[in-house]
mmCIF file of C-alpha atoms and ligand atoms in Angstrom:
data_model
loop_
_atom_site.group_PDB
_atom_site.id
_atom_site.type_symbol
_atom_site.label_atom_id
_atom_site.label_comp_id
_atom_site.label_asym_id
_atom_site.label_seq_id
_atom_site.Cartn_x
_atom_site.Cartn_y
_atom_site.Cartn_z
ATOM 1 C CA UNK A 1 -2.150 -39.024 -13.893
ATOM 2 C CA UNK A 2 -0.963 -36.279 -12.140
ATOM 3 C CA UNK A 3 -3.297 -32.883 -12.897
ATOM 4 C CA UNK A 4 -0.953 -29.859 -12.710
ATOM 5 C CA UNK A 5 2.437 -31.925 -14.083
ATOM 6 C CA UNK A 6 5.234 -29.729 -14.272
ATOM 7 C CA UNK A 7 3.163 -26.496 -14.279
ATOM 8 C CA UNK A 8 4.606 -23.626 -13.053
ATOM 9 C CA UNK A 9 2.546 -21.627 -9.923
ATOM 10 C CA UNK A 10 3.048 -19.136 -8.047
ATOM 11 C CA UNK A 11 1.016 -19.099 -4.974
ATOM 12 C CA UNK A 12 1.227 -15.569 -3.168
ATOM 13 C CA UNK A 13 0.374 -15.826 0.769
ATOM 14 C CA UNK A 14 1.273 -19.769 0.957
ATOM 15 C CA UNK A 15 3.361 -19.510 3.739
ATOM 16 C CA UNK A 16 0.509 -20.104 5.984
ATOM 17 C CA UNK A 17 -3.502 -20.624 5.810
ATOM 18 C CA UNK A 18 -5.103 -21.949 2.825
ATOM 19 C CA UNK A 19 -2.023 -21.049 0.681
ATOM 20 C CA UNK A 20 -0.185 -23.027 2.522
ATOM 21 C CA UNK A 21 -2.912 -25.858 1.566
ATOM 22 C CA UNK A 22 -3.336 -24.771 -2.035
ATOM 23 C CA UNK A 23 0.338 -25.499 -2.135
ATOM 24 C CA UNK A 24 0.662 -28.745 -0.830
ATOM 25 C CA UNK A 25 -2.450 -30.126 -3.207
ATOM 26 C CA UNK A 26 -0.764 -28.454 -6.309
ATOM 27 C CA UNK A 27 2.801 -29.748 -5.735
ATOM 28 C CA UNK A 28 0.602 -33.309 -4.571
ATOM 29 C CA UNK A 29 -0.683 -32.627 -8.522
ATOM 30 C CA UNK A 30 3.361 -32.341 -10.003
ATOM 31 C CA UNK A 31 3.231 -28.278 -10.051
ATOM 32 C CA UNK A 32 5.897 -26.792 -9.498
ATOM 33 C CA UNK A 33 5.921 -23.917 -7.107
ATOM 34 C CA UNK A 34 6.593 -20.340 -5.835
ATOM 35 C CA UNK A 35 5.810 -20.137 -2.443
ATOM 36 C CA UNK A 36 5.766 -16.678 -2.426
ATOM 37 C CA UNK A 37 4.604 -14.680 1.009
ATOM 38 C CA UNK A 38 6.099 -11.420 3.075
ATOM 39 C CA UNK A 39 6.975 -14.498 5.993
ATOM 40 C CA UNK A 40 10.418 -15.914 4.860
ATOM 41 C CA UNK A 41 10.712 -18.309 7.847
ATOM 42 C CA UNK A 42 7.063 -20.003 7.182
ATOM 43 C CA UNK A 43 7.558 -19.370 3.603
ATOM 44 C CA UNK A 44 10.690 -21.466 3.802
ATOM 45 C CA UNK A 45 9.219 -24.387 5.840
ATOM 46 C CA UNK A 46 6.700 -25.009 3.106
ATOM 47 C CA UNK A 47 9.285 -24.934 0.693
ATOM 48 C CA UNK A 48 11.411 -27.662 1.936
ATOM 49 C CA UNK A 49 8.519 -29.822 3.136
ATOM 50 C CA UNK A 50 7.206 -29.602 -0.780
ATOM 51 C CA UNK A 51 10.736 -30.309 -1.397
ATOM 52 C CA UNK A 52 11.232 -32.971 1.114
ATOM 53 C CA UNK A 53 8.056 -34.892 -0.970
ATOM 54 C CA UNK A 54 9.970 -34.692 -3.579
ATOM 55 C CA UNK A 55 8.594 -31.426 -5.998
ATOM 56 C CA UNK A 56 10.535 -28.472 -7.064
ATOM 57 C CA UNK A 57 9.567 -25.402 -4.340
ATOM 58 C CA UNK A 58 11.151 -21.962 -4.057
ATOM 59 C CA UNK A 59 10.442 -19.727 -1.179
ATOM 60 C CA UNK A 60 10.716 -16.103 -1.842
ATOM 61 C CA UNK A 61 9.635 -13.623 0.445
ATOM 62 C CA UNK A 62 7.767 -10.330 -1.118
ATOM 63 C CA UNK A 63 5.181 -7.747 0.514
ATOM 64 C CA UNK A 64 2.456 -7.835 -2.372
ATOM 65 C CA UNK A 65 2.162 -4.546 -1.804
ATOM 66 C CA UNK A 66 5.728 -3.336 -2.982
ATOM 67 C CA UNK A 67 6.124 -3.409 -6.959
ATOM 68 C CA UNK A 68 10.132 -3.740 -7.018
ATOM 69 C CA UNK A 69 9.332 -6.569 -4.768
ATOM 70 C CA UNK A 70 6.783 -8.272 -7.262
ATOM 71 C CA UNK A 71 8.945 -7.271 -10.489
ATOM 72 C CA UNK A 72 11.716 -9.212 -8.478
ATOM 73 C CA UNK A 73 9.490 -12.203 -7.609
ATOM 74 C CA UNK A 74 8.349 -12.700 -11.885
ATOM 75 C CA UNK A 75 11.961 -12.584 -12.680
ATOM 76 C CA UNK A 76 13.093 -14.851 -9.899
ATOM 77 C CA UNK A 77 10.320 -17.057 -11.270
ATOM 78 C CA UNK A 78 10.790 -16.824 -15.096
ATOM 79 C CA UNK A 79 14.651 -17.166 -13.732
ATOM 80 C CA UNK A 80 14.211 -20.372 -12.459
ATOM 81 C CA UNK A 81 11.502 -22.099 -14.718
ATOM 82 C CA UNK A 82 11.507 -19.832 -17.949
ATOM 83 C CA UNK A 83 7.260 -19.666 -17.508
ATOM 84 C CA UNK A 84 4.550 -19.339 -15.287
ATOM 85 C CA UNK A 85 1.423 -21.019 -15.790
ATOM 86 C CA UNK A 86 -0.738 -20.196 -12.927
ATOM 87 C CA UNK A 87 -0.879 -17.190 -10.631
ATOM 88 C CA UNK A 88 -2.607 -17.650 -7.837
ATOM 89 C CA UNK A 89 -3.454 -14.515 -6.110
ATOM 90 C CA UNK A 90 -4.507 -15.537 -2.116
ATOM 91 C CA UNK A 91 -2.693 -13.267 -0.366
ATOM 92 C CA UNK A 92 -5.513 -11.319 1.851
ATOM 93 C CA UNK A 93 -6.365 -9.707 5.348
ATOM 94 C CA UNK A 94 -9.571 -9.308 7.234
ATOM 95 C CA UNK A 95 -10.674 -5.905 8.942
ATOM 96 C CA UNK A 96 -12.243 -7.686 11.776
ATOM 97 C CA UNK A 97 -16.059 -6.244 10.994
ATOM 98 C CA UNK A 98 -15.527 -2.697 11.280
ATOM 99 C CA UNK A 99 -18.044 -1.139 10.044
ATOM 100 C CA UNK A 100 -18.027 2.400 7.718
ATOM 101 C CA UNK A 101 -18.418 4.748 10.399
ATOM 102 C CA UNK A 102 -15.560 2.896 12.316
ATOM 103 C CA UNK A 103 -13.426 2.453 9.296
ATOM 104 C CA UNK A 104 -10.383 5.245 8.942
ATOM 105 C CA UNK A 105 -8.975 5.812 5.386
ATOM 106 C CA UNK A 106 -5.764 4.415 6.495
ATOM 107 C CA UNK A 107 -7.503 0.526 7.018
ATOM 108 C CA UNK A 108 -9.675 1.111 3.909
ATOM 109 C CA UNK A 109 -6.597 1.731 1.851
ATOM 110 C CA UNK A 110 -4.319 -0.970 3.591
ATOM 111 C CA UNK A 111 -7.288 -3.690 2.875
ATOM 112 C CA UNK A 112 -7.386 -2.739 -0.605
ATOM 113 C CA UNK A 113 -3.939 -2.292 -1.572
ATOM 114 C CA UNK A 114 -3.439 -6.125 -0.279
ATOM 115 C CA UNK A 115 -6.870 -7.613 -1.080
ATOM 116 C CA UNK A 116 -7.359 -6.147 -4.723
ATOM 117 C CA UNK A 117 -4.507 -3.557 -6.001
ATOM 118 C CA UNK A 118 -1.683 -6.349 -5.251
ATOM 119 C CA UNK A 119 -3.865 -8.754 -7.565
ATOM 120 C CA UNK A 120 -3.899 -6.074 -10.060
ATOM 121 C CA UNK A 121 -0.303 -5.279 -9.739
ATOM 122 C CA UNK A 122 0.865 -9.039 -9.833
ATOM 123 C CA UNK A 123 -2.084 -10.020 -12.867
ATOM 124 C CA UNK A 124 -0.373 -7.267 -15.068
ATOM 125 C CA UNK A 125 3.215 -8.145 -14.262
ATOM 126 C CA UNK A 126 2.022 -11.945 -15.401
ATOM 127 C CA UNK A 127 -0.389 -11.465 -18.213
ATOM 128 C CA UNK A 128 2.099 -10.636 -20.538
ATOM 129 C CA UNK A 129 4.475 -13.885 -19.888
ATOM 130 C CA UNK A 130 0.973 -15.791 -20.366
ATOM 131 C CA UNK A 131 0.161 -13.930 -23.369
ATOM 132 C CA UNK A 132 3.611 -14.750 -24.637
ATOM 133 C CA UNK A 133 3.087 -18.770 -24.005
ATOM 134 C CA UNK A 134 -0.601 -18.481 -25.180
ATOM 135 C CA UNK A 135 -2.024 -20.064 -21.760
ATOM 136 C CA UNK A 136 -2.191 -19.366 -18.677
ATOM 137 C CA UNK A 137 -4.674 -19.541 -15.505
ATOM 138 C CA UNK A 138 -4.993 -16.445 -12.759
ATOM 139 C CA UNK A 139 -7.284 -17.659 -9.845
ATOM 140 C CA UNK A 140 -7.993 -14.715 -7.417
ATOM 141 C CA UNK A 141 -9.160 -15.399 -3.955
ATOM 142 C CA UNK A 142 -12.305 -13.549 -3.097
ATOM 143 C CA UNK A 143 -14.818 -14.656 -0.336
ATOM 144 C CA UNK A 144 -18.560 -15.154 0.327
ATOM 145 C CA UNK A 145 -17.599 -11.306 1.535
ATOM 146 C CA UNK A 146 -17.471 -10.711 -1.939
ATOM 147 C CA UNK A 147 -21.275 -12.095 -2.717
ATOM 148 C CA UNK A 148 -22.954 -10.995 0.505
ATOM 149 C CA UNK A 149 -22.868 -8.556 2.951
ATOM 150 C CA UNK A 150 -22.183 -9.336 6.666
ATOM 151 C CA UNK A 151 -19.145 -11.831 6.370
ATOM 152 C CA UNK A 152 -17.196 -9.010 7.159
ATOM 153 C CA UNK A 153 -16.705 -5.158 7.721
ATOM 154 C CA UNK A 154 -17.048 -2.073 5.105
ATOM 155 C CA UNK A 155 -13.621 -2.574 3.473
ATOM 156 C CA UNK A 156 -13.026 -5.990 3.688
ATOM 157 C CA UNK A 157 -17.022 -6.282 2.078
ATOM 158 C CA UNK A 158 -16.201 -3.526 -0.953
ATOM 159 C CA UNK A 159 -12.782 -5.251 -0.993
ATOM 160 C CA UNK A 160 -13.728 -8.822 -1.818
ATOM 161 C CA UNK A 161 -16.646 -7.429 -4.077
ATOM 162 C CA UNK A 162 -13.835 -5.245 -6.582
ATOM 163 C CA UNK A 163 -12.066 -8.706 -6.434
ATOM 164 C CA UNK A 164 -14.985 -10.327 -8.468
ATOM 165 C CA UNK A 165 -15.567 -6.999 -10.201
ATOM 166 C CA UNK A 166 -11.515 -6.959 -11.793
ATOM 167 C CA UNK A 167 -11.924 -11.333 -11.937
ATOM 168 C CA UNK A 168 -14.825 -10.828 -14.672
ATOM 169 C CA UNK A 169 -12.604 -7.653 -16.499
ATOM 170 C CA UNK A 170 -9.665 -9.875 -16.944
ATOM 171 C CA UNK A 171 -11.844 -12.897 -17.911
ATOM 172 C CA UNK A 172 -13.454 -10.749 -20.555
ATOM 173 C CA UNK A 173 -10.178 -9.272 -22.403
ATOM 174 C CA UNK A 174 -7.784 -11.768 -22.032
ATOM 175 C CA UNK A 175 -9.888 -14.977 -22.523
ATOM 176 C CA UNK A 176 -9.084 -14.797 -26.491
ATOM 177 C CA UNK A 177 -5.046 -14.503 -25.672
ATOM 178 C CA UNK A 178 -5.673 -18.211 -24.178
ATOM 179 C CA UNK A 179 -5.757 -17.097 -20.584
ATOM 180 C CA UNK A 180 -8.685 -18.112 -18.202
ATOM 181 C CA UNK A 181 -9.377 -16.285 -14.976
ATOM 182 C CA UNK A 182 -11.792 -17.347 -12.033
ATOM 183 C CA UNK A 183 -12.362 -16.606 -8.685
ATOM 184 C CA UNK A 184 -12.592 -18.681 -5.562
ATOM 185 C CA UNK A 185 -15.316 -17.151 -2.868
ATOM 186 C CA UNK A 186 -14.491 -19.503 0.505
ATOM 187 C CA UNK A 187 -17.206 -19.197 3.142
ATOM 188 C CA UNK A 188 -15.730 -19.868 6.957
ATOM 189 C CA UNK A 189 -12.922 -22.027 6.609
ATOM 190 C CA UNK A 190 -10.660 -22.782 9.525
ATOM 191 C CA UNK A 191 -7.017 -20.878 9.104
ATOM 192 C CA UNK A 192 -4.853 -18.720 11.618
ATOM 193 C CA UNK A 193 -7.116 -15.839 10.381
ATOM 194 C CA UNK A 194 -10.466 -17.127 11.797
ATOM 195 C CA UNK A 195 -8.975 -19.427 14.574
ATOM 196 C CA UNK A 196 -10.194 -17.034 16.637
ATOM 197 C CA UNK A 197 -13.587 -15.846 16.135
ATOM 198 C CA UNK A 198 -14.478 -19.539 15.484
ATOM 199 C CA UNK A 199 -14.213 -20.024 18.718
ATOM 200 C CA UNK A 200 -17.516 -19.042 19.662
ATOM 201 C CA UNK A 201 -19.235 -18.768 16.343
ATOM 202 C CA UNK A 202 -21.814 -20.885 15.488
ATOM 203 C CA UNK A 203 -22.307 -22.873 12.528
ATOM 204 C CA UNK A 204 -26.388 -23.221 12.257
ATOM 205 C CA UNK A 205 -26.724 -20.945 9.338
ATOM 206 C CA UNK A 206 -24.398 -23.162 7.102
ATOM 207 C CA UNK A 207 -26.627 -25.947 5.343
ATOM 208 C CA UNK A 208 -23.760 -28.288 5.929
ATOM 209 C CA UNK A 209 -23.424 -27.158 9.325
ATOM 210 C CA UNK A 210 -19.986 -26.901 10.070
ATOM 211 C CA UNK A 211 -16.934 -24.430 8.854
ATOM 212 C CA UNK A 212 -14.328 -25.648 5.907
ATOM 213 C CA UNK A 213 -11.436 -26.860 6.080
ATOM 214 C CA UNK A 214 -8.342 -25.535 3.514
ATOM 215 C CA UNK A 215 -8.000 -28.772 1.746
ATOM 216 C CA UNK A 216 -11.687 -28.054 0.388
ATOM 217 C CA UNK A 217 -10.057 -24.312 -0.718
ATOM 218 C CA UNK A 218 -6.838 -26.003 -2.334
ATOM 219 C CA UNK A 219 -9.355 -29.027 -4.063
ATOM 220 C CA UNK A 220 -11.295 -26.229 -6.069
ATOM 221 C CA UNK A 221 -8.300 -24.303 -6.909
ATOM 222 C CA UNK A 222 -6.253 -27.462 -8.266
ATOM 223 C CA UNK A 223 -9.477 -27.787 -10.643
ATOM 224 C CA UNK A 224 -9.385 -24.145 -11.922
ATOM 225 C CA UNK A 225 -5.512 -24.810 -12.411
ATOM 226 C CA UNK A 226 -5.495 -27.727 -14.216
ATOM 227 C CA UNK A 227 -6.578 -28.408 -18.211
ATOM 228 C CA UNK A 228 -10.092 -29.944 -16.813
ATOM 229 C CA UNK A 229 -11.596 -26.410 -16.114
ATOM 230 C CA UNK A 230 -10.276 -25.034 -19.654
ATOM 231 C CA UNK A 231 -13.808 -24.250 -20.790
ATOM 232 C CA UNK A 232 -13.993 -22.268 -17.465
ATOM 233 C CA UNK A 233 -13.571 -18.435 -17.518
ATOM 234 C CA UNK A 234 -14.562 -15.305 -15.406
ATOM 235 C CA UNK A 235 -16.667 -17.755 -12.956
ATOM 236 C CA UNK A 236 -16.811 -16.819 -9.111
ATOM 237 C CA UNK A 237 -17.565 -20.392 -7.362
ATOM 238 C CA UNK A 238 -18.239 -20.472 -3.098
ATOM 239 C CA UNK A 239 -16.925 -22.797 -1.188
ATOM 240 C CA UNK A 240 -19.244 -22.303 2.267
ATOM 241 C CA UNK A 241 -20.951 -25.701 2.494
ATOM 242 C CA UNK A 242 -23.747 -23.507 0.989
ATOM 243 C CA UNK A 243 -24.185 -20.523 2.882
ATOM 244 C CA UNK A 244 -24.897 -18.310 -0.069
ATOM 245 C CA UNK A 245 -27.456 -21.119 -0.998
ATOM 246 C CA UNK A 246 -29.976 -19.729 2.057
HETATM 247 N N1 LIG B 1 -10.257 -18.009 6.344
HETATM 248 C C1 LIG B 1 -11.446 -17.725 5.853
HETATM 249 O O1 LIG B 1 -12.487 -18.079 6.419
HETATM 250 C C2 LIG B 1 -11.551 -16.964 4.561
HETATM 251 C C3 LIG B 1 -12.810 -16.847 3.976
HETATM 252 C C4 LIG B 1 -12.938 -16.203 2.768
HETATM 253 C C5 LIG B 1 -11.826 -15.696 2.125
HETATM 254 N N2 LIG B 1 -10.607 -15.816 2.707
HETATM 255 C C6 LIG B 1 -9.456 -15.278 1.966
HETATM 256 O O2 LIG B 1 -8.517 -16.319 1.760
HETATM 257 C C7 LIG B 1 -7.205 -15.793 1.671
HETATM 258 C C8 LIG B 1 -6.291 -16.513 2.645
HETATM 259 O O3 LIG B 1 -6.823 -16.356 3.933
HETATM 260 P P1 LIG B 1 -6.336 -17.227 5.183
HETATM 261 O O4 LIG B 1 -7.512 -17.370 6.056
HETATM 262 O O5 LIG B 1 -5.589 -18.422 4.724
HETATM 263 O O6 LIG B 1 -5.350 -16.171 5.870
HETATM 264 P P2 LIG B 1 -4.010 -16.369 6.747
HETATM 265 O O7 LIG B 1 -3.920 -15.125 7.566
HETATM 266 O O8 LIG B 1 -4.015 -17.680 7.426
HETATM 267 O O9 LIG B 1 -2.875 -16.385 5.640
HETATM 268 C C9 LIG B 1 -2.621 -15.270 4.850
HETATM 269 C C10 LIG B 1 -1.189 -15.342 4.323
HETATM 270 O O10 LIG B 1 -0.993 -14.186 3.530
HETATM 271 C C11 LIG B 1 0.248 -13.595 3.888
HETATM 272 N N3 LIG B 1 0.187 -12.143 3.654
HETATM 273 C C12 LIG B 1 -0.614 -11.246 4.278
HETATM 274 N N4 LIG B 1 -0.338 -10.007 3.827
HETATM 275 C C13 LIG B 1 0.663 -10.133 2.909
HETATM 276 C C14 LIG B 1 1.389 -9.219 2.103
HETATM 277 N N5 LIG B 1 1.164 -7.894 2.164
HETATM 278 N N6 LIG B 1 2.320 -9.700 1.259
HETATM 279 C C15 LIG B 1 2.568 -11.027 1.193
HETATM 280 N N7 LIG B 1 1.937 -11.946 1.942
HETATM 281 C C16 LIG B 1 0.987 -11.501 2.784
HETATM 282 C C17 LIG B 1 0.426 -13.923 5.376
HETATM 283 O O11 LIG B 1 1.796 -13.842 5.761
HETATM 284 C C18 LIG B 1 -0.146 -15.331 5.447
HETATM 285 O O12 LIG B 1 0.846 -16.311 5.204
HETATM 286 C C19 LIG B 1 -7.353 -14.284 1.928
HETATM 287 O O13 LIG B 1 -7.424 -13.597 0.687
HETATM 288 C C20 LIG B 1 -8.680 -14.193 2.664
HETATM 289 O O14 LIG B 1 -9.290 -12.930 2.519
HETATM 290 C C21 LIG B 1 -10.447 -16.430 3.911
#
């Protein structure tokens, strides 16, 4: 039986990465999908290789940061499929480990207008389509970043953490409208954005001893889209082959 049948997601930063992943296991699952990122040409590739396997795909390019671009994006997607049953907000960039004293207002402020304002911006254009249908799943991509200190620098850190922080908020008031909201918290997993500091890194501190890959991402977040999580609400659940464990 397929777990995400006919569903409608929208997967922002799937173009590449672990969206790009989370996309293929989802339309594997019988979703049917948004592929929504601000990189048309990639965006479009996944798109017609979903399509290719047979699954309904749109690309649609949109800079999470930009609301006429967002407000464009929900009515392309209501548009097309008349609902949307599963935002997933991935769309994120790293600040490399700078650290406060090296951090300028203009990074801090870039970092958090994509890592946690677009979520807000996207969750409150969605809520009230899920509100309207009475169900509805919003799975935010934080990071270990967001449990510990050290996996990254000062904005990226406070970043991830607010990501949790709004995840619990939404779980608390919306849970009763039939909407269930969870976070993902990946430790190291290999994508373009770590390719290169993997390089070198090692991988001792990890219990399992190695770095993820992004089908072990996309696995969890098929479960927190589909009905067999439905008891599952404002939860933050790593992914780091137990790093946080230690
Ligand atoms: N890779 C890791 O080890 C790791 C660990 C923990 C958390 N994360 C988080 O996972 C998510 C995905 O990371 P990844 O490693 O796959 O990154 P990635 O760089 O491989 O992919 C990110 C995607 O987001 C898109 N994107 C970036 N800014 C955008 C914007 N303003 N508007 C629209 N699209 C935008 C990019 O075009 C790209 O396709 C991020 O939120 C990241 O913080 C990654």
């Amino acid at each position: 039986m397929l777990r995400l049948k006919d569903k409608v997601c929208i997967i922002t930063g799937s173009a590449s990465g672990m969206g790009e992943a989370e996309a293929f296991a989802f339309a594997k699952q019988g979703a049917k999908l948004i592929i929504a990122d601000q990189n048309l040409e990639l965006a479009e590739t996944v798109a017609n290789q979903i399509r290719s396997l047979g699954n309904e795909a749109f690309a649609f390019q949109v800079d999470v940061t930009n609301i006429i671009q967002l407000e464009a994006l929900i009515d392309f997607t209501i548009g097309k499929f008349d609902r949307i049953d599963v935002l997933l907000n991935n769309a994120g960039i790293f600040d490399k480990y700078t650290n406060s004293l090296e951090t300028t207002e203009y990074l801090w402020d870039k970092i958090f207008d994509i890592n946690v304002k677009a979520i807000f911006r996207l969750s409150n254009l969605v809520l009230p389509h899920m509100i309207q249908q009475k169900s509805g799943a919003i799975i935010n991509v934080g990071s270990i970043a967001g449990l510990v200190a050290k996996m990254g620098g000062a904005s990226y850190t406070a970043s991830k953490h607010a990501v949790l922080g709004y995840t619990k908020h939404l779980a608390a008031e919306y849970g009763q409208l039939g909407i269930k909201i969870n976070a993902i918290c990946p430790g190291t997993i290999k994508t373009p954005m770590t390719a290169k500091m993997l390089e070198t890194r090692p991988t001792d501190k990890i219990p399992l001893d190695r770095f993820g890959d992004t089908s072990e991402v996309a696995d969890l977040a098929v479960f927190l889209a589909s009905d067999e999580s439905k008891f599952m609400s404002g939860a933050c659940i790593a992914v780091d082959g137990g790093f946080t464990a230690v």
